[in-house]
XYZ file of C-alpha atoms in Angstrom:
265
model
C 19.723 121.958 94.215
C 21.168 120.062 91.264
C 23.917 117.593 92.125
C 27.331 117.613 89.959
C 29.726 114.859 91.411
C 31.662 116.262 88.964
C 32.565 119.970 91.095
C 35.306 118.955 93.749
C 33.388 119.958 96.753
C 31.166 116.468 95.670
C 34.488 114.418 95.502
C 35.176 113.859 99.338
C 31.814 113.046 100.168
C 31.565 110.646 97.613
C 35.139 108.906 98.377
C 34.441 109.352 101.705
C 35.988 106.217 103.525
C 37.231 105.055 100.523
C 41.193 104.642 99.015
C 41.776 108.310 97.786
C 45.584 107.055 96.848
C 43.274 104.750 93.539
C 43.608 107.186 89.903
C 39.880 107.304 89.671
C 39.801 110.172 92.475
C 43.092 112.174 91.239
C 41.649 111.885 87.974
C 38.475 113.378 88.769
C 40.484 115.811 90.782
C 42.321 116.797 87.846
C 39.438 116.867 85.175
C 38.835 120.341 85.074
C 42.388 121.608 84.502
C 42.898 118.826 81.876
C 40.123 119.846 79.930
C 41.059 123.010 79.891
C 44.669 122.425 78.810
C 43.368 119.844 75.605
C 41.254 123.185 74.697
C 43.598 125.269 74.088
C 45.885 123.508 72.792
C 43.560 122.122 70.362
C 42.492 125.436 69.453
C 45.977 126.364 68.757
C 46.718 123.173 66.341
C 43.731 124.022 64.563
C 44.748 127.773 64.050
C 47.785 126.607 62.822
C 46.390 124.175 60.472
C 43.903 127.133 59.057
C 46.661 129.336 58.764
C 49.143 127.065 56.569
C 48.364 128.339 53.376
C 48.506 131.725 53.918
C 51.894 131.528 55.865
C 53.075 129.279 52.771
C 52.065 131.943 50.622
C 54.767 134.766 52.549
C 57.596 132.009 51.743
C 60.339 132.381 48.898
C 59.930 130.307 45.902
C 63.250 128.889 44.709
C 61.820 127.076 41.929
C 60.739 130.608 40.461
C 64.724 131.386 39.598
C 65.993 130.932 36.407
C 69.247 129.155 35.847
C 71.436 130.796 32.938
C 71.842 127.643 30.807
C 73.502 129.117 27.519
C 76.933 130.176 29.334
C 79.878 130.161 26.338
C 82.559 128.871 27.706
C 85.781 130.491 26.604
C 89.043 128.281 26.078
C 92.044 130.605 27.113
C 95.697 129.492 25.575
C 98.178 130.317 28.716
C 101.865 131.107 27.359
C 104.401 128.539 27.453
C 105.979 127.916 30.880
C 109.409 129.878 30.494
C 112.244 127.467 31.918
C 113.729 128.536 34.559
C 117.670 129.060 33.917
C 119.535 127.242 37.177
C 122.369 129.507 38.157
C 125.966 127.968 38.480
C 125.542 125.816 35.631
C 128.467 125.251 33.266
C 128.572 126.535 30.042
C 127.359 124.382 27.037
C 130.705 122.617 25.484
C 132.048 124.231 22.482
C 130.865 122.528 18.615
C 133.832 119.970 18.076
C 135.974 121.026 15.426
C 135.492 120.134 11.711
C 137.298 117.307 10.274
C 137.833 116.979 6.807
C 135.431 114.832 4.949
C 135.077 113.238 1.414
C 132.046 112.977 -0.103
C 131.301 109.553 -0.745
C 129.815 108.253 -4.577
C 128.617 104.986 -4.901
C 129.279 103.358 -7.602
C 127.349 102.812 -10.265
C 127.612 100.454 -13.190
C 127.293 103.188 -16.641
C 129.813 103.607 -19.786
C 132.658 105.257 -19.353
C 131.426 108.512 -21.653
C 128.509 108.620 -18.695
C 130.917 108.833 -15.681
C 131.013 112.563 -14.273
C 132.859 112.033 -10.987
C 135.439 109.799 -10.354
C 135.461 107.971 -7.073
C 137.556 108.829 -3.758
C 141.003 106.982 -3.433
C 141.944 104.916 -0.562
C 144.686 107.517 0.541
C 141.980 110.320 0.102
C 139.977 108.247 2.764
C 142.610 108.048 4.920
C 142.222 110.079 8.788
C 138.885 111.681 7.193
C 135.465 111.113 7.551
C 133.055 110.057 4.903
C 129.787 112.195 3.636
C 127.512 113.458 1.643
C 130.109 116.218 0.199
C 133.147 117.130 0.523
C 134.069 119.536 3.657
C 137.945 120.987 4.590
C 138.489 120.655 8.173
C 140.398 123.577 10.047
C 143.627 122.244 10.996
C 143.872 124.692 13.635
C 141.072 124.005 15.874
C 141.639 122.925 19.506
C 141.271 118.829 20.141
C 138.355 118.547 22.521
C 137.235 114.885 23.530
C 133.386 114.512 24.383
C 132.271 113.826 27.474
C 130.857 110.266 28.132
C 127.238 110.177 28.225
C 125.587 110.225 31.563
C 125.934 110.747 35.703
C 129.746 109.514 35.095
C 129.352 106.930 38.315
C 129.012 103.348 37.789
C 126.457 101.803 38.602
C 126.417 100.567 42.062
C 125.159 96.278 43.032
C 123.869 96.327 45.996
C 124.955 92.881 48.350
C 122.447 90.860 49.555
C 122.513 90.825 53.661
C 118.842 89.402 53.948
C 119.140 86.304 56.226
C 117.301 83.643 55.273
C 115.403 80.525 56.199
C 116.323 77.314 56.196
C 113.035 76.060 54.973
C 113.165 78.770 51.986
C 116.097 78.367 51.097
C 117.564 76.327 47.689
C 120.800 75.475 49.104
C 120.942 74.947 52.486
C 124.432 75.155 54.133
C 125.819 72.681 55.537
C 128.696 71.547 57.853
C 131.562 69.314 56.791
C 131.127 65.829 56.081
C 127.483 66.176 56.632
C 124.979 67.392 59.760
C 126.021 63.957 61.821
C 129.465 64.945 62.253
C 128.287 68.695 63.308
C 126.187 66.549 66.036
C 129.172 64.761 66.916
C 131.510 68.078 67.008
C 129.311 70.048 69.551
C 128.902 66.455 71.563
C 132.356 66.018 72.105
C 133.546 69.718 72.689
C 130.065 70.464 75.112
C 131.258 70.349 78.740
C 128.007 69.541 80.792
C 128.216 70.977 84.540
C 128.784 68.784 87.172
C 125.209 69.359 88.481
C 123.430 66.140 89.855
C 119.880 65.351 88.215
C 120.621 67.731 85.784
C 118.246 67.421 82.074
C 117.080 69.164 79.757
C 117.773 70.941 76.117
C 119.365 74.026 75.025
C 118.010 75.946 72.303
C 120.365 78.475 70.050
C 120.218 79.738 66.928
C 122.777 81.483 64.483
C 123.729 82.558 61.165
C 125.881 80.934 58.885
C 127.554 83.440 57.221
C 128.472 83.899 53.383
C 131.890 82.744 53.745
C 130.649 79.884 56.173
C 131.410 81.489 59.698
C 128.872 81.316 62.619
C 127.476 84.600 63.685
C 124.802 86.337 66.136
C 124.646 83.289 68.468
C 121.644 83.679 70.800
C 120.546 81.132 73.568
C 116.851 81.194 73.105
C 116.655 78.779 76.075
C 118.402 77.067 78.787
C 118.092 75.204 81.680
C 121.065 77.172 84.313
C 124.122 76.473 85.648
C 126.006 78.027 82.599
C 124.232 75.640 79.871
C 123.717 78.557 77.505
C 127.173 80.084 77.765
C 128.926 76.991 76.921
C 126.964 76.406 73.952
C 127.858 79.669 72.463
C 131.838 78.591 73.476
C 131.533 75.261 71.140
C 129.639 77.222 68.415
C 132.209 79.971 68.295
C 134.755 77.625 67.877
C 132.943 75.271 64.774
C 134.349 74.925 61.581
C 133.437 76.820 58.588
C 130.334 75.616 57.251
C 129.674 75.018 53.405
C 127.234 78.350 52.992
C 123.498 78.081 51.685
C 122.245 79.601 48.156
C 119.661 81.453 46.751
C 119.774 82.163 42.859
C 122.946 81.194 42.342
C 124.396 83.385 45.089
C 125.622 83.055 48.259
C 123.235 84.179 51.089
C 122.693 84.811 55.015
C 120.783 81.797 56.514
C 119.296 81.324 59.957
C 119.931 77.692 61.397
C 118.428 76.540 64.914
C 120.296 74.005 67.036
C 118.704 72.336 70.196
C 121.384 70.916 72.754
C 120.215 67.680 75.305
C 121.529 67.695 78.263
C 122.036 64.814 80.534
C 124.346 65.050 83.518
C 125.344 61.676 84.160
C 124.000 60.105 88.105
């Protein structure tokens, strides 16, 4: 009897006592069905492969269709868009009414035997209009005065309410006699609360206004006890300030103002 360790019935004897878990026995196991499996599909790669050209053959050719290069194209005039007639509008105004008019000659340096048409007088010229010829008005026609051209509204400025910044602004505004005596002002009319060990700065801001009033004061910061409310007491009673500028006209401008505070110990 011929011995093939390669049959299955030869693989437990020959791992016999040995780790069956390894790959070399599962592989061996396996060899049979594996080889099997790489046959056919090998043989069906290789069919395929044969059979390439002849399934190419069955396919459409797109190249084979002709493209009809030598189309005319024809240029086709479309009517004039008719204008559509807006209902309610007014009639057209009537032709103004003809005024008499001389016909102007110019004169002309010739001899006197030469001259065919004597020039218009100065009375002739008089409430009539001067032309080419000469033209009799109808006395009886109705006055009409033209309308003036266009919407009829005048044109409307619009004010400038931008508020701007101090730092881009050309004029900056200013308080009376200077920013020291605006210090001074809010230092003597600021009441500081009777609140020992009490420090530290207020921040507002508002607008001076074009006519030099303080508006939209805002506390951005303060430190309690009714340190923000009487900063926006002194403010709303300041002077008028001197307002800022841009191009020559009176603008909007943001100013900031911090406050110290220092109760006294």
């Amino acid at each position: 009897m011929k011995l093939d360790i390669i049959k299955n019935q030869w693989l437990d004897i020959v791992f016999e006592g040995r780790n069956k878990i390894y790959g070399a026995y599962e592989l061996r196991k396996s060899n049979g069905k594996t080889t099997v499996k790489a046959l056919i599909i090998g043989s069906i790669i290789f069919s395929f492969a044969v059979a390439a050209p002849l399934i190419a053959s069955f396919l459409p050719d797109s190249g084979e269709e002709e493209v009809d290069n030598n189309v005319k194209i024809a240029t086709v005039k479309l009517p004039p868009k008719k204008e559509e007639v807006k209902p309610n509008q007014p009639p057209p105004p009537p032709p103004p009414p003809k005024v008499d008019q001389v016909k102007f000659t110019k004169p002309v340096v010739a001899k006197a035997e030469e001259v065919t048409e004597d020039p218009p007088k100065i009375e002739e010229l008089k409430d009539k209009k001067v032309g080419a010829e000469t033209i009799k008005g109808d006395p009886d026609a109705v006055l009409t005065v033209d309308e003036p051209v266009g919407t009829g509204t005048a044109a409307v400025v619009e004010e400038d309410n931008q508020v701007y910044n101090t730092a881009g602004i050309e004029v900056k505004p200013d308080f009376p006699g200077g920013i020291e005596k605006f210090y001074k002002f809010v230092g003597n009319n600021y009441k500081t609360p009777e609140e020992e060990g009490l420090k530290g700065k207020v921040y507002v801001t508002f607008v001076v206004e074009k006519d030099g009033s303080l508006t939209d004061i805002k506390v951005l910061r303060d430190i309690g006890y009714g340190t923000g409310a009487e900063a926006i007491r002194v403010l709303k009673k300041c002077p008028k300030w001197t307002p800022g500028e841009q191009n020559g006209k009176k603008v909007r401008v943001l100013y900031s103002l911090p406050i110290t505070i220092q109760s006294a110990e």
